[in-house]
Amino acid sequence: MVDDRPSSFTRYAVRALPGGLVLLRFEGLRHDLPEGYLRRTAHLPAFWVREGVPLEVEVRRYERWAGRLPARPSRFCNPSEPRQGVAQRFAALAGLPHLTERQVAWVRDKTAMKDRFRQLGLRTARYARVRSARDVERFAGRYGWPVVLKPVDSFACVDTHRLTGPGAPAGLDFGARRWMVEEHLGGTEWEVCGLIHAGEVLDAWPSAMPCRPLDIVDGAMNANISVGSGEGPPVDLRALLQRVVTGMGIDHGYAHMEFFVVGGEVYAGEIGVRLAGCEIPANHGHAYGFDVFGATLDVYLGRRPVLDYRERRCAGDLLLPLPRSGTVRRITPREELLRIPGVIDAVLKVGVGEPVAARRASHNASGYVHVAGASIGEVESRMRKVLDVFTIEVAPA
């Protein structure tokens, strides 16, 4: 399993597969793996891919290394969005289950993705590849402002901007990456996740977003709410996901898709074939009362999971603010957060005296809480009460 940052899923897999998990790590990302996490996973075999060395060379080195293990890995899981290309190529060279180069383009390159959506008969926002601010202005001249400008391989809204008029954001270099522009859609933005086994979408779980991702990176409440109460969008979500999964030839895994409902019509946004970001998968477990991470491991291990739901409610993750980089002076204790009505779990990622680095990304946070309730509205109201209580002081570096 690719391990490029600690996550709830990787921690679950470490516990669930103590003798059957091998970690694939990348030397260039060592700084993303905290020393404490490295110590806690030191008992597991981990292969480090060296930076600047041809991948074919590293796979040959991996083959020799894996030959000394008690059992050679036969399954593969990549939970990482930014590592999709290199991770799937590594798996292909190593003879492990993988996405093809074409499939990686469909789930990673947003223009190729939207091309494929349209080939499958789905509506999308109008879009175009661009190489200059002038290209953006020509697009807006045809379809109107505002528009959304983003790298074709962005994730978590990193380097994604809503533009309301001519002029590129400060510091943007069109020559450094491949860019696209698309029209800004109104309506309601939703998310849907699902598990895939043998090409079949086993079920689909909708999520509501109190605030849109582009508003989140500008300071709006950062939350997702899994809707197990039946309040979801008037869309056959399983059929929607199945159309995309079949059209992209996806055999197994976890799919996360964003879409818009505008005037009763569905517009496909983006899809990822990997676990959803933030704590969205855990939300589904809390909303439906089942072991979502165990079910996810099953599909990556080639097993059909039993989706035994024991709950039907709404449950969401609220990411706690991280206002700026510096040193934490004060932060609301976990115990105080757990006393707030509806809060069923709380995790603080930072503590007093620790250095922190804030960034403009939808996963920027000092921690998170899980909040449950009978409806979307009740969960959102309880989340706002959490924000009223939570405080964090960060002294400038």
XYZ file of N, CA and C in Angstrom, residues 216-217 219-224 278-279 316-324 328 330-338 340 343-351 356-359 361-371 382-394:
201
model
N -14.270 27.171 0.873
C -13.542 26.669 2.039
C -12.117 27.210 2.063
N -11.424 27.160 0.924
C -10.034 27.620 0.920
C -9.926 29.115 1.153
N -11.810 30.463 3.551
C -12.175 30.674 4.947
C -13.528 30.180 5.389
N -14.350 29.627 4.476
C -15.669 29.134 4.875
C -15.542 27.836 5.668
N -16.629 27.450 6.329
C -16.633 26.229 7.127
C -16.245 25.032 6.270
N -15.341 24.209 6.801
C -14.784 23.089 6.050
C -15.400 21.795 6.570
N -16.413 21.288 5.865
C -17.139 20.137 6.389
C -17.757 19.324 5.261
N -17.940 18.043 5.544
C -18.686 17.124 4.682
C -19.641 16.346 5.570
N -9.949 14.071 3.451
C -10.402 14.442 4.790
C -10.837 13.179 5.542
N -11.979 13.207 6.214
C -12.465 12.030 6.935
C -13.786 11.546 6.355
N -20.911 13.827 9.959
C -19.950 14.571 9.144
C -18.655 14.846 9.861
N -17.663 15.232 9.073
C -16.385 15.668 9.637
C -16.265 17.170 9.444
N -15.957 17.843 10.523
C -15.695 19.277 10.507
C -14.212 19.470 10.724
N -13.516 20.035 9.751
C -12.085 20.308 9.906
C -11.916 21.591 10.707
N -11.082 21.514 11.723
C -10.866 22.652 12.613
C -9.867 23.616 11.986
N -10.082 24.904 12.135
C -9.248 25.895 11.435
C -7.771 25.839 11.812
N -6.943 26.194 10.857
C -5.518 26.438 11.067
C -5.231 27.768 10.373
N -5.309 28.866 11.124
C -5.370 30.192 10.489
C -4.089 30.632 9.805
N -2.929 30.229 10.317
C -1.680 30.683 9.707
C -0.532 29.808 10.189
N 1.958 27.060 17.782
C 0.679 27.030 18.498
C 0.884 27.516 19.929
N -2.098 28.341 21.921
C -3.261 27.851 22.679
C -4.210 27.154 21.721
N -4.851 26.072 22.193
C -5.834 25.359 21.387
C -6.848 24.705 22.325
N -8.106 24.690 21.923
C -9.159 24.093 22.743
C -8.889 22.608 22.960
N -8.916 22.123 24.205
C -8.628 20.707 24.474
C -9.677 19.779 23.861
N -9.256 18.579 23.535
C -10.144 17.562 22.966
C -11.326 17.287 23.899
N -11.062 17.214 25.188
C -12.116 16.893 26.147
C -13.256 17.910 26.090
N -12.906 19.173 25.882
C -13.941 20.207 25.795
C -14.765 20.045 24.525
N -14.126 19.663 23.425
C -14.852 19.449 22.172
C -15.818 18.284 22.290
N -15.411 17.230 22.991
C -16.259 16.042 23.129
C -17.504 16.298 23.971
N -19.477 18.843 23.544
C -20.450 19.573 22.729
C -21.476 18.583 22.170
N -21.078 15.774 19.092
C -19.698 15.413 18.774
C -19.436 13.988 19.255
N -19.049 13.102 18.333
C -18.815 11.698 18.685
C -17.333 11.337 18.651
N -16.506 12.199 18.103
C -15.064 11.978 18.132
C -14.373 13.301 17.846
N -13.158 13.437 18.340
C -12.378 14.646 18.099
C -10.905 14.271 18.047
N -10.205 14.819 17.071
C -8.775 14.559 16.896
C -8.066 15.891 16.686
N -7.088 16.180 17.522
C -6.252 17.366 17.345
C -4.921 16.928 16.748
N -4.555 17.505 15.638
C -3.313 17.143 14.962
C -2.127 17.956 15.453
N -2.395 19.012 16.193
C -1.322 19.885 16.672
C -1.526 20.150 18.156
N -0.435 20.520 18.828
C -0.503 20.813 20.248
C 0.244 22.090 20.581
N 3.487 24.825 13.094
C 2.466 24.425 12.117
C 2.663 25.216 10.834
N 2.229 24.615 9.725
C 2.334 25.259 8.419
C 0.970 25.243 7.761
N 0.365 26.411 7.605
C -0.933 26.529 6.955
C -0.725 26.656 5.455
N -1.702 26.183 4.693
C -1.629 26.330 3.235
C -3.031 26.491 2.685
N -5.491 25.061 0.928
C -5.919 23.750 0.451
C -7.132 23.321 1.256
N -7.998 22.518 0.645
C -9.238 22.149 1.325
C -9.017 21.184 2.483
N -7.807 20.600 2.618
C -7.547 19.735 3.759
C -6.702 20.438 4.822
N -6.506 21.732 4.713
C -5.773 22.501 5.714
C -6.562 22.494 7.030
N -5.953 21.996 8.110
C -6.700 21.894 9.368
C -5.752 21.636 10.527
N -6.205 22.022 11.718
C -5.476 21.715 12.952
C -6.001 20.445 13.608
N -7.072 19.890 13.058
C -7.680 18.681 13.580
C -9.072 18.537 13.003
N -9.867 17.651 13.580
C -11.234 17.484 13.086
C -12.108 16.901 14.189
N -13.413 17.095 14.027
C -14.392 16.434 14.894
C -15.401 15.722 14.004
N -15.923 14.608 14.489
C -17.058 13.949 13.841
C -18.311 14.348 14.603
N -19.319 14.768 13.852
C -20.566 15.250 14.441
C -21.725 14.466 13.836
N -24.900 21.858 14.652
C -23.990 21.424 15.714
C -22.539 21.740 15.354
N -22.206 21.632 14.077
C -20.846 21.977 13.647
C -20.545 23.454 13.906
N -21.517 24.286 13.656
C -21.299 25.721 13.871
C -21.131 26.029 15.362
N -21.770 25.253 16.206
C -21.556 25.419 17.648
C -20.135 25.016 18.031
N -19.606 23.989 17.365
C -18.218 23.598 17.607
C -17.290 24.752 17.261
N -17.533 25.388 16.120
C -16.689 26.514 15.712
C -16.808 27.690 16.670
N -17.981 27.833 17.300
C -18.133 28.892 18.298
C -17.265 28.630 19.523
N -17.060 27.353 19.840
C -16.296 26.987 21.041
C -14.800 26.911 20.744
N -14.449 26.404 19.571
C -13.047 26.121 19.266
C -12.234 27.393 19.075
N -11.071 27.410 19.679
C -10.123 28.523 19.468
C -8.726 27.952 19.294
N -7.940 28.630 18.493
C -6.533 28.289 18.315
C -5.771 29.586 18.121
N -4.692 29.724 18.847
C -3.808 30.889 18.699
C -2.475 30.410 18.147
N -2.057 31.032 17.051
C -0.782 30.683 16.426
C 0.093 31.931 16.367
